[in-house]
Tab-separated table of C-alpha atoms and ligand atoms in Angstrom:
chain	number	residue	atom	x	y	z
A	4	MET	CA	-16.987	-4.330	11.688
A	5	ILE	CA	-14.188	-5.628	9.358
A	6	LEU	CA	-10.056	-4.225	11.406
A	7	VAL	CA	-7.941	-2.937	8.901
A	8	THR	CA	-3.979	-3.005	10.264
A	9	GLY	CA	-1.986	0.030	8.625
A	10	GLY	CA	-4.507	2.276	7.802
A	11	ALA	CA	-3.836	5.161	8.389
A	12	GLY	CA	-0.772	5.019	5.615
A	13	PHE	CA	-1.531	5.928	1.889
A	14	ILE	CA	-2.916	2.484	0.521
A	15	GLY	CA	-4.856	1.860	4.413
A	16	SER	CA	-6.676	5.244	4.834
A	17	ASN	CA	-7.506	5.133	0.875
A	18	PHE	CA	-8.891	1.673	1.803
A	19	VAL	CA	-10.752	2.734	4.341
A	20	LEU	CA	-12.195	6.147	3.313
A	21	ASP	CA	-13.556	3.797	0.429
A	22	TRP	CA	-15.081	1.418	2.289
A	23	LEU	CA	-17.105	3.952	4.382
A	24	ALA	CA	-18.167	5.637	1.187
A	25	HIS	CA	-19.153	2.455	-0.040
A	26	ARG	CA	-20.205	0.112	3.016
A	27	ASP	CA	-21.806	1.553	5.826
A	28	GLU	CA	-19.915	-1.461	8.264
A	29	PRO	CA	-17.503	-0.071	10.991
A	30	VAL	CA	-14.066	-0.362	10.234
A	31	LEU	CA	-11.317	-1.076	13.349
A	32	ASN	CA	-8.130	0.555	12.592
A	33	LEU	CA	-5.097	-0.474	14.336
A	34	ASP	CA	-1.842	1.861	12.993
A	35	LYS	CA	1.146	2.479	14.316
A	36	LEU	CA	1.627	5.679	13.203
A	37	THR	CA	5.330	5.147	12.302
A	38	TYR	CA	6.740	7.834	10.361
A	39	ALA	CA	4.766	6.338	7.383
A	40	GLY	CA	1.842	6.876	8.940
A	41	ASN	CA	-0.617	10.340	9.520
A	42	ARG	CA	-4.061	10.297	11.097
A	43	ARG	CA	-4.861	13.478	9.478
A	44	ASN	CA	-5.388	11.136	6.406
A	45	LEU	CA	-8.756	10.399	7.758
A	46	ALA	CA	-9.498	13.986	9.022
A	47	SER	CA	-12.776	13.360	6.930
A	48	LEU	CA	-13.394	10.987	9.403
A	49	ASP	CA	-13.506	13.002	12.706
A	50	GLY	CA	-17.034	12.531	14.872
A	51	ASP	CA	-18.092	9.632	12.599
A	52	ALA	CA	-18.840	7.066	14.665
A	53	ARG	CA	-18.295	3.727	12.166
A	54	HIS	CA	-14.552	4.158	11.999
A	55	VAL	CA	-12.874	3.525	15.546
A	56	PHE	CA	-8.270	4.002	15.564
A	57	VAL	CA	-6.371	2.712	17.983
A	58	ARG	CA	-2.337	3.572	17.650
A	59	GLY	CA	-0.661	0.402	18.267
A	60	ASP	CA	1.669	-2.415	16.600
A	61	ILE	CA	0.373	-5.445	14.781
A	62	GLY	CA	3.174	-7.297	16.923
A	63	ASP	CA	1.568	-6.861	20.349
A	64	ALA	CA	-0.231	-9.841	20.821
A	65	ALA	CA	-1.752	-8.891	24.062
A	66	LEU	CA	-3.467	-5.543	21.986
A	67	VAL	CA	-4.385	-7.352	19.410
A	68	ALA	CA	-6.220	-10.025	21.525
A	69	ARG	CA	-7.798	-7.573	23.810
A	70	LEU	CA	-9.365	-5.570	20.176
A	71	LEU	CA	-10.842	-9.041	19.064
A	72	ALA	CA	-12.069	-10.114	21.566
A	73	GLU	CA	-13.743	-6.353	22.193
A	74	HIS	CA	-14.936	-5.882	18.439
A	75	ARG	CA	-15.232	-9.394	16.679
A	76	PRO	CA	-14.369	-8.066	13.601
A	77	ARG	CA	-15.332	-10.456	11.129
A	78	ALA	CA	-12.608	-9.981	8.683
A	79	VAL	CA	-9.074	-8.821	8.790
A	80	ILE	CA	-7.223	-6.440	6.344
A	81	ASN	CA	-3.029	-6.409	7.046
A	82	PHE	CA	-2.277	-3.343	5.218
A	83	ALA	CA	0.155	-2.328	8.239
A	84	ALA	CA	4.121	-3.061	7.150
A	85	GLU	CA	7.094	-1.065	6.258
A	86	SER	CA	6.724	-0.306	2.729
A	87	HIS	CA	10.050	1.704	0.688
A	88	VAL	CA	12.743	0.095	-1.092
A	89	ASP	CA	15.405	2.352	-0.209
A	90	ARG	CA	14.663	2.674	3.651
A	91	SER	CA	15.309	-1.562	3.901
A	92	ILE	CA	18.777	-1.005	2.108
A	93	HIS	CA	19.368	1.666	5.337
A	94	GLY	CA	18.380	-0.623	7.758
A	95	ALA	CA	16.265	-4.479	7.882
A	96	GLU	CA	15.217	-3.988	11.310
A	97	ASP	CA	11.711	-2.674	11.934
A	98	PHE	CA	10.710	-4.216	8.180
A	99	VAL	CA	11.547	-7.889	9.994
A	100	GLN	CA	10.226	-7.209	12.596
A	101	THR	CA	6.569	-5.399	11.085
A	102	ASN	CA	6.147	-7.386	8.453
A	103	VAL	CA	7.546	-10.304	8.899
A	104	VAL	CA	7.060	-10.770	13.400
A	105	GLY	CA	4.128	-8.368	13.214
A	106	THR	CA	3.105	-10.711	10.501
A	107	PHE	CA	3.185	-14.104	12.584
A	108	ARG	CA	1.965	-12.114	16.177
A	109	LEU	CA	-0.795	-11.066	13.463
A	110	LEU	CA	-2.041	-14.440	12.521
A	111	GLU	CA	-2.082	-16.429	16.176
A	112	ALA	CA	-4.495	-13.775	17.719
A	113	VAL	CA	-6.011	-13.698	14.668
A	114	ARG	CA	-6.401	-17.610	14.633
A	115	ALA	CA	-7.075	-17.856	18.399
A	116	HIS	CA	-9.865	-15.310	17.898
A	117	TRP	CA	-11.480	-17.490	15.042
A	118	LEU	CA	-11.261	-20.140	16.282
A	119	ALA	CA	-12.963	-18.748	19.616
A	120	ARG	CA	-16.305	-18.189	16.952
A	121	PRO	CA	-19.321	-20.160	16.253
A	122	GLU	CA	-19.252	-22.663	13.371
A	123	ALA	CA	-21.540	-20.176	10.974
A	124	GLU	CA	-18.545	-17.190	11.283
A	125	ARG	CA	-15.648	-19.379	11.439
A	126	ALA	CA	-16.766	-20.006	7.866
A	127	ALA	CA	-17.748	-16.880	7.190
A	128	PHE	CA	-14.481	-15.131	8.945
A	129	ARG	CA	-11.508	-14.072	6.712
A	130	PHE	CA	-8.136	-12.680	6.985
A	131	LEU	CA	-6.700	-10.587	3.996
A	132	HIS	CA	-2.820	-9.701	3.498
A	133	VAL	CA	-2.217	-7.236	0.975
A	134	SER	CA	1.021	-7.839	-0.537
A	135	THR	CA	2.688	-6.829	-3.497
A	136	ASP	CA	4.383	-8.453	-6.775
A	137	GLU	CA	7.938	-7.303	-5.833
A	138	VAL	CA	7.999	-10.584	-4.455
A	139	TYR	CA	8.422	-12.271	-8.213
A	140	GLY	CA	11.548	-10.583	-8.241
A	141	SER	CA	12.793	-8.805	-11.842
A	142	LEU	CA	11.168	-9.546	-14.760
A	143	ALA	CA	13.367	-9.525	-18.081
A	144	PRO	CA	12.353	-7.512	-21.203
A	145	ASP	CA	10.618	-9.532	-23.144
A	146	ALA	CA	9.211	-12.369	-20.433
A	147	PRO	CA	5.605	-12.558	-19.748
A	148	ALA	CA	4.060	-10.500	-16.363
A	149	PHE	CA	3.843	-12.046	-13.550
A	150	THR	CA	0.605	-14.561	-12.846
A	151	GLU	CA	-0.134	-16.074	-9.405
A	152	ARG	CA	2.487	-18.860	-9.817
A	153	HIS	CA	5.251	-17.374	-10.731
A	154	PRO	CA	8.374	-18.600	-8.217
A	155	TYR	CA	8.885	-16.490	-5.714
A	156	GLU	CA	12.138	-14.324	-6.043
A	157	PRO	CA	12.674	-11.735	-3.972
A	158	ASN	CA	15.175	-9.093	-4.705
A	159	SER	CA	15.659	-6.051	-1.525
A	160	PRO	CA	14.935	-6.953	1.517
A	161	TYR	CA	11.937	-5.337	1.752
A	162	SER	CA	10.526	-7.529	-0.828
A	163	ALA	CA	12.136	-10.626	1.015
A	164	SER	CA	10.236	-9.385	4.613
A	165	LYS	CA	6.331	-9.259	2.931
A	166	ALA	CA	7.775	-12.710	0.631
A	167	ALA	CA	8.076	-14.435	4.228
A	168	SER	CA	4.764	-13.046	5.797
A	169	ASP	CA	3.605	-14.145	2.193
A	170	HIS	CA	4.615	-17.226	3.018
A	171	LEU	CA	3.774	-17.446	6.555
A	172	VAL	CA	-0.542	-16.220	5.613
A	173	ARG	CA	-0.178	-19.138	3.320
A	174	ALA	CA	0.971	-22.188	6.101
A	175	TRP	CA	-1.709	-20.862	8.170
A	176	HIS	CA	-4.254	-21.848	5.408
A	177	HIS	CA	-2.874	-25.054	4.801
A	178	THR	CA	-1.860	-25.697	8.474
A	179	HIS	CA	-4.522	-24.191	10.786
A	180	GLY	CA	-7.072	-24.003	8.142
A	181	LEU	CA	-7.518	-19.517	8.498
A	182	PRO	CA	-9.585	-18.408	6.109
A	183	VAL	CA	-6.747	-16.508	4.325
A	184	LEU	CA	-6.683	-14.831	1.290
A	185	THR	CA	-3.376	-12.404	-0.238
A	186	THR	CA	-2.910	-9.604	-3.038
A	187	ASN	CA	-0.299	-8.944	-4.364
A	188	CYS	CA	-0.352	-5.621	-6.307
A	189	SER	CA	1.743	-3.355	-8.195
A	190	ASN	CA	3.112	0.328	-7.887
A	191	ASN	CA	-0.046	2.249	-6.372
A	192	TYR	CA	-0.340	5.950	-6.567
A	193	GLY	CA	-2.454	8.579	-5.772
A	194	PRO	CA	-3.502	10.926	-2.592
A	195	PHE	CA	-1.455	10.818	0.291
A	196	HIS	CA	1.199	8.859	-1.147
A	197	PHE	CA	3.708	9.990	0.834
A	198	PRO	CA	6.704	11.997	-0.821
A	199	GLU	CA	10.025	9.129	-0.749
A	200	LYS	CA	8.335	7.673	-3.656
A	201	LEU	CA	8.587	8.248	-7.229
A	202	ILE	CA	5.300	10.461	-7.769
A	203	PRO	CA	4.891	12.811	-4.864
A	204	LEU	CA	7.852	12.746	-4.574
A	205	MET	CA	8.861	13.893	-8.272
A	206	ILE	CA	5.243	16.341	-7.655
A	207	VAL	CA	6.691	17.901	-4.654
A	208	ASN	CA	10.249	17.897	-5.254
A	209	ALA	CA	9.425	19.979	-9.327
A	210	LEU	CA	6.953	22.277	-7.163
A	211	ALA	CA	9.905	23.558	-4.505
A	212	GLY	CA	11.803	24.014	-7.595
A	213	LYS	CA	14.117	21.434	-6.263
A	214	PRO	CA	16.352	18.891	-8.644
A	215	LEU	CA	13.950	15.389	-9.646
A	216	PRO	CA	16.434	12.751	-8.652
A	217	VAL	CA	16.080	9.592	-11.260
A	218	TYR	CA	17.719	6.680	-10.518
A	219	GLY	CA	20.385	5.133	-13.224
A	220	ASP	CA	18.988	5.063	-16.928
A	221	GLY	CA	15.195	5.418	-15.229
A	222	LEU	CA	14.371	2.778	-17.708
A	223	GLN	CA	13.623	0.481	-15.216
A	224	VAL	CA	9.697	-0.318	-15.647
A	225	ARG	CA	6.842	-0.487	-13.524
A	226	ASP	CA	3.212	-1.132	-13.736
A	227	TRP	CA	1.347	1.908	-12.206
A	228	LEU	CA	-2.412	1.492	-10.520
A	229	TYR	CA	-4.391	4.617	-9.484
A	230	VAL	CA	-5.031	3.930	-5.589
A	231	GLY	CA	-8.800	4.211	-5.920
A	232	ASP	CA	-8.157	0.664	-7.769
A	233	HIS	CA	-6.285	-0.781	-5.675
A	234	CYS	CA	-8.909	-0.607	-2.668
A	235	SER	CA	-11.559	-1.604	-4.932
A	236	ALA	CA	-9.426	-4.424	-5.502
A	237	ILE	CA	-9.253	-5.717	-2.557
A	238	ARG	CA	-13.228	-5.594	-1.777
A	239	ARG	CA	-14.022	-7.707	-4.453
A	240	VAL	CA	-11.267	-9.922	-3.667
A	241	LEU	CA	-12.666	-9.732	0.425
A	242	GLU	CA	-16.395	-10.425	-0.988
A	243	ALA	CA	-15.850	-13.083	-3.776
A	244	GLY	CA	-12.210	-14.425	-3.538
A	245	ARG	CA	-11.895	-18.045	-3.138
A	246	VAL	CA	-9.900	-19.192	-0.027
A	247	GLY	CA	-6.658	-19.944	0.015
A	248	GLU	CA	-5.867	-17.873	-3.367
A	249	THR	CA	-3.753	-15.928	-4.429
A	250	TYR	CA	-4.521	-12.370	-6.747
A	251	ASN	CA	-2.393	-10.375	-8.353
A	252	VAL	CA	-3.623	-6.951	-9.222
A	253	GLY	CA	-2.421	-4.884	-11.497
A	254	GLY	CA	-2.797	-1.488	-14.102
A	255	TRP	CA	-1.824	-3.401	-16.488
A	256	ASN	CA	0.221	0.308	-16.993
A	257	GLU	CA	3.641	-0.301	-17.461
A	258	GLN	CA	5.369	1.905	-17.606
A	259	THR	CA	9.332	3.730	-17.110
A	260	ASN	CA	10.458	5.582	-14.858
A	261	ILE	CA	11.593	8.387	-17.528
A	262	ALA	CA	8.566	8.461	-18.896
A	263	ILE	CA	6.630	8.704	-15.930
A	264	VAL	CA	8.927	11.580	-14.234
A	265	LYS	CA	7.559	13.684	-17.700
A	266	THR	CA	4.086	12.643	-17.929
A	267	ILE	CA	4.223	14.473	-13.941
A	268	CYS	CA	6.487	17.730	-15.557
A	269	ALA	CA	4.055	17.837	-18.730
A	270	LEU	CA	1.469	18.701	-16.682
A	271	LEU	CA	2.517	20.749	-14.084
A	272	ASP	CA	3.969	22.447	-16.695
A	273	GLN	CA	-0.037	22.964	-18.021
A	274	LEU	CA	-1.573	23.391	-14.877
A	275	ARG	CA	0.915	25.510	-13.070
A	276	PRO	CA	3.697	26.522	-15.186
A	277	ARG	CA	7.157	27.558	-13.136
A	278	ALA	CA	7.141	31.289	-13.872
A	279	ASP	CA	10.699	31.373	-15.609
A	280	GLY	CA	8.427	30.018	-18.207
A	281	GLN	CA	11.048	26.710	-18.253
A	282	SER	CA	9.600	23.183	-18.302
A	283	TYR	CA	8.942	21.468	-15.034
A	284	ALA	CA	12.111	18.775	-16.975
A	285	THR	CA	14.956	20.400	-16.510
A	286	GLN	CA	15.046	19.923	-12.915
A	287	ILE	CA	15.311	15.920	-14.200
A	288	THR	CA	18.747	14.763	-12.707
A	289	HIS	CA	20.235	11.112	-13.131
A	290	VAL	CA	21.859	10.183	-9.898
A	291	LYS	CA	23.488	7.186	-8.728
A	292	ASP	CA	21.521	4.379	-9.267
A	293	ARG	CA	19.714	2.102	-6.055
A	294	PRO	CA	21.269	-0.942	-5.492
A	295	GLY	CA	19.948	-4.222	-6.303
A	296	HIS	CA	17.378	-2.415	-8.475
A	297	ASP	CA	14.470	-4.364	-9.816
A	298	ARG	CA	14.241	-3.905	-13.824
A	299	ARG	CA	10.993	-4.543	-14.268
A	300	TYR	CA	7.718	-5.508	-12.446
A	301	ALA	CA	4.541	-6.604	-14.241
A	302	ILE	CA	1.315	-7.683	-13.288
A	303	ASP	CA	-0.608	-10.488	-15.333
A	304	ALA	CA	-4.374	-9.252	-14.165
A	305	ARG	CA	-6.069	-12.142	-15.801
A	306	LYS	CA	-7.421	-14.406	-12.705
A	307	ILE	CA	-9.170	-11.320	-10.668
A	308	GLU	CA	-10.758	-10.362	-14.036
A	309	SER	CA	-11.850	-13.641	-15.089
A	310	ASP	CA	-12.604	-15.349	-11.465
A	311	LEU	CA	-14.284	-12.075	-9.907
A	312	GLY	CA	-14.451	-9.844	-12.529
A	313	TRP	CA	-12.563	-6.763	-11.333
A	314	ARG	CA	-10.728	-4.666	-13.756
A	315	PRO	CA	-8.755	-1.198	-13.090
A	316	ALA	CA	-11.403	1.847	-13.711
A	317	GLU	CA	-9.151	4.682	-14.081
A	318	THR	CA	-6.395	4.747	-17.222
A	319	PHE	CA	-3.114	6.089	-16.183
A	320	ASP	CA	-3.842	9.671	-18.605
A	321	SER	CA	-6.784	10.090	-15.927
A	322	GLY	CA	-5.296	8.931	-12.450
A	323	ILE	CA	-2.359	10.817	-12.687
A	324	ARG	CA	-4.476	14.189	-13.615
A	325	LYS	CA	-6.018	13.497	-10.448
A	326	THR	CA	-2.882	12.590	-8.284
A	327	VAL	CA	-1.256	15.759	-9.351
A	328	ARG	CA	-4.816	17.872	-8.455
A	329	TRP	CA	-4.556	16.560	-5.498
A	330	PHE	CA	-1.269	17.647	-4.501
A	331	LEU	CA	-1.856	20.656	-6.103
A	332	ASP	CA	-4.968	21.204	-4.205
A	333	HIS	CA	-3.448	19.914	-0.958
A	334	PRO	CA	-0.233	22.417	-0.202
A	335	GLU	CA	-0.860	22.022	3.623
A	336	TRP	CA	-1.014	18.393	3.380
A	337	VAL	CA	2.997	18.471	1.588
A	338	ALA	CA	3.877	21.070	4.050
A	339	GLU	CA	2.910	18.997	7.513
A	340	VAL	CA	4.156	15.696	5.966
A	341	GLN	CA	7.481	17.233	4.719
A	342	SER	CA	8.113	19.835	8.091
A	343	GLY	CA	6.944	16.282	10.294
A	344	ALA	CA	4.175	18.241	12.035
A	345	TYR	CA	1.725	15.700	11.919
A	346	ARG	CA	4.817	13.771	13.948
A	347	ASP	CA	4.357	16.573	16.496
A	348	TRP	CA	0.967	15.943	16.951
A	349	VAL	CA	1.024	12.530	17.271
A	350	GLN	CA	3.545	13.537	20.119
A	351	ALA	CA	1.703	15.655	21.809
A	352	GLN	CA	-1.756	13.259	21.095
A	353	TYR	CA	-0.440	10.105	22.673
A	354	GLN	CA	1.886	12.051	25.519
A	355	GLY	CA	5.510	11.664	24.572
A	356	ALA	CA	4.927	7.440	23.462
A	357	ALA	CA	5.608	8.778	19.891
B	405	LIG	P1	2.695	2.948	4.045
B	405	LIG	O1	4.242	2.913	4.832
B	405	LIG	O2	2.195	4.017	3.308
B	405	LIG	O3	1.932	3.231	5.345
B	405	LIG	C1	2.043	1.623	6.265
B	405	LIG	C2	1.084	1.659	7.699
B	405	LIG	O4	1.657	0.369	8.002
B	405	LIG	C3	1.593	3.164	7.826
B	405	LIG	O5	0.050	3.769	8.568
B	405	LIG	C4	2.357	3.086	9.239
B	405	LIG	O6	2.361	3.875	10.305
B	405	LIG	C5	1.674	1.352	9.502
B	405	LIG	N1	2.600	0.425	10.392
B	405	LIG	C6	3.721	0.317	10.027
B	405	LIG	N2	4.329	-0.143	10.988
B	405	LIG	C7	2.696	-1.195	12.034
B	405	LIG	C8	2.842	-2.219	12.958
B	405	LIG	N3	4.270	-2.736	13.279
B	405	LIG	N4	1.314	-1.925	13.249
B	405	LIG	C9	0.634	-1.576	12.971
B	405	LIG	N5	0.614	-0.270	11.885
B	405	LIG	C10	2.238	-0.441	11.485
B	405	LIG	O7	2.527	1.749	3.104
B	405	LIG	P2	1.386	1.272	2.216
B	405	LIG	O8	2.369	2.138	0.727
B	405	LIG	O9	0.375	2.002	2.351
B	405	LIG	O10	1.416	-0.162	2.148
B	405	LIG	C11	0.543	-0.457	2.642
B	405	LIG	C12	0.277	-2.204	2.249
B	405	LIG	O11	0.053	-2.436	1.116
B	405	LIG	C13	1.531	-2.805	2.687
B	405	LIG	O12	1.651	-3.914	3.298
B	405	LIG	C14	3.002	-2.871	1.103
B	405	LIG	O13	3.360	-3.725	1.086
B	405	LIG	C15	1.489	-3.385	0.100
B	405	LIG	N6	2.290	-2.050	-1.088
B	405	LIG	C16	2.096	-1.245	-1.287
B	405	LIG	C17	2.281	-0.660	-2.981
B	405	LIG	C18	2.595	0.140	-3.504
B	405	LIG	O14	2.963	0.814	-4.501
B	405	LIG	N7	2.688	1.518	-2.427
B	405	LIG	C19	2.061	-1.980	-3.474
B	405	LIG	C20	1.604	-3.106	-3.303
B	405	LIG	C21	1.515	-3.364	-1.918
B	406	LIG	P1	9.524	3.514	-5.305
B	406	LIG	O1	8.395	4.504	-5.257
B	406	LIG	O2	10.155	3.807	-4.119
B	406	LIG	O3	8.410	2.379	-5.479
B	406	LIG	P2	9.397	0.683	-5.719
B	406	LIG	O4	10.627	0.433	-5.859
B	406	LIG	O5	8.715	-0.547	-4.421
B	406	LIG	O6	8.777	0.047	-7.042
B	406	LIG	O7	10.254	3.370	-6.659
B	406	LIG	C1	9.760	3.906	-7.955
B	406	LIG	C2	11.281	3.509	-9.087
B	406	LIG	O8	11.047	4.618	-9.644
B	406	LIG	C3	12.293	2.552	-8.849
B	406	LIG	O9	12.433	1.633	-10.208
B	406	LIG	C4	13.077	3.469	-8.267
B	406	LIG	C5	12.668	4.623	-9.055
B	406	LIG	N1	12.838	5.871	-8.445
B	406	LIG	C6	13.579	6.633	-8.854
B	406	LIG	O10	14.172	6.476	-10.327
B	406	LIG	N2	13.922	8.120	-8.445
B	406	LIG	C7	13.561	8.141	-6.956
B	406	LIG	O11	13.887	9.483	-5.812
B	406	LIG	C8	12.632	7.434	-6.347
B	406	LIG	C9	12.105	7.417	-5.316
B	406	LIG	C10	12.707	6.139	-7.209
């Protein structure tokens, strides 16, 4: 089996669903169920013996050691993190705890597990760390996109904590020989995306008749990748990536924030026109910029293509259409996330330990 951490979050839950749709190898899913973790994302796996869910912290060394000894995974894929830049600006404590200390404790527990395996299992074992392009910092408008050799220049507390975790993973390979792989991916979007991030926030606010808050001039650039493509990239790196290497994953799809928001408005105008006949674009409002806001991210994804034959399957047109449809088709998921009702469920399920 494989151990997935953070598998109840946005990308992690997509990955678990995608994995079990492609493989029969079971998944042990360790997730703390923070505000961003939603067990309901995995409801379609209820009763499926291939999915074992454990609520817990990657920083809980005793728990992780017990799980590793009990289930003996052949690989660990580390998605667990605090992931929202704006939250990291308001308070970075949880980011340092989970992204830095948590990754360190996880690496130590995994190293002990790996060392205790017989030779053949040790050779085949992998620790895949899921990271972000934000560790590279901000690009000038005409600068070439980030390659794997770009210097680390993190600018936000979030990206600094992810950069620290990447460095720990690298060191555990170079010093201890742990067979690691790291992926640095651009901005994802798709089903189960928590509506604090740009794309889902704009969709749910538009439908609720609320303002669409664009930071500053809205000309910041991100490279958007459909989450299903990120999942296939991770599967491919796990299967064929060279130990100790890092792979940049991107969508070849740079767009300004304002262009993204206008595309969403145009799609909603088509699929769910406003009762008053006006465009959702009238709800766009420019608000105060994010402090330290990175101007541009862009991924040069040639290495993963030439070495591993991976390219995104979705275009932005197809991916954003699927995503908007998914949100239109799942109003109960949105309502539950927004009301916090899923947190009440966590409270009941875990007897007040939430
Ligand atoms: P998310 O915030 O939606 O989910 C994070 C998950 O981790 C949640 O289920 C949460 O409960 C869990 N978690 C948090 N702290 C934990 C802990 N201490 N122990 C166990 N579980 C814990 O994040 P996401 O957008 O799904 O991102 C997943 C990973 O991918 C992160 O490492 C992130 O840095 C990286 N990443 C995200 C993007 C993106 O666009 N969202 C892009 C590139 C890389
Ligand atoms: P976000 O989804 O938070 O991802 P990240 O900051 O990790 O790239 O934001 C994507 C871009 O959208 C980023 O440039 C900030 C901007 N943004 C807004 O303009 N308004 C918003 O309400 C949010 C959440 C983000």
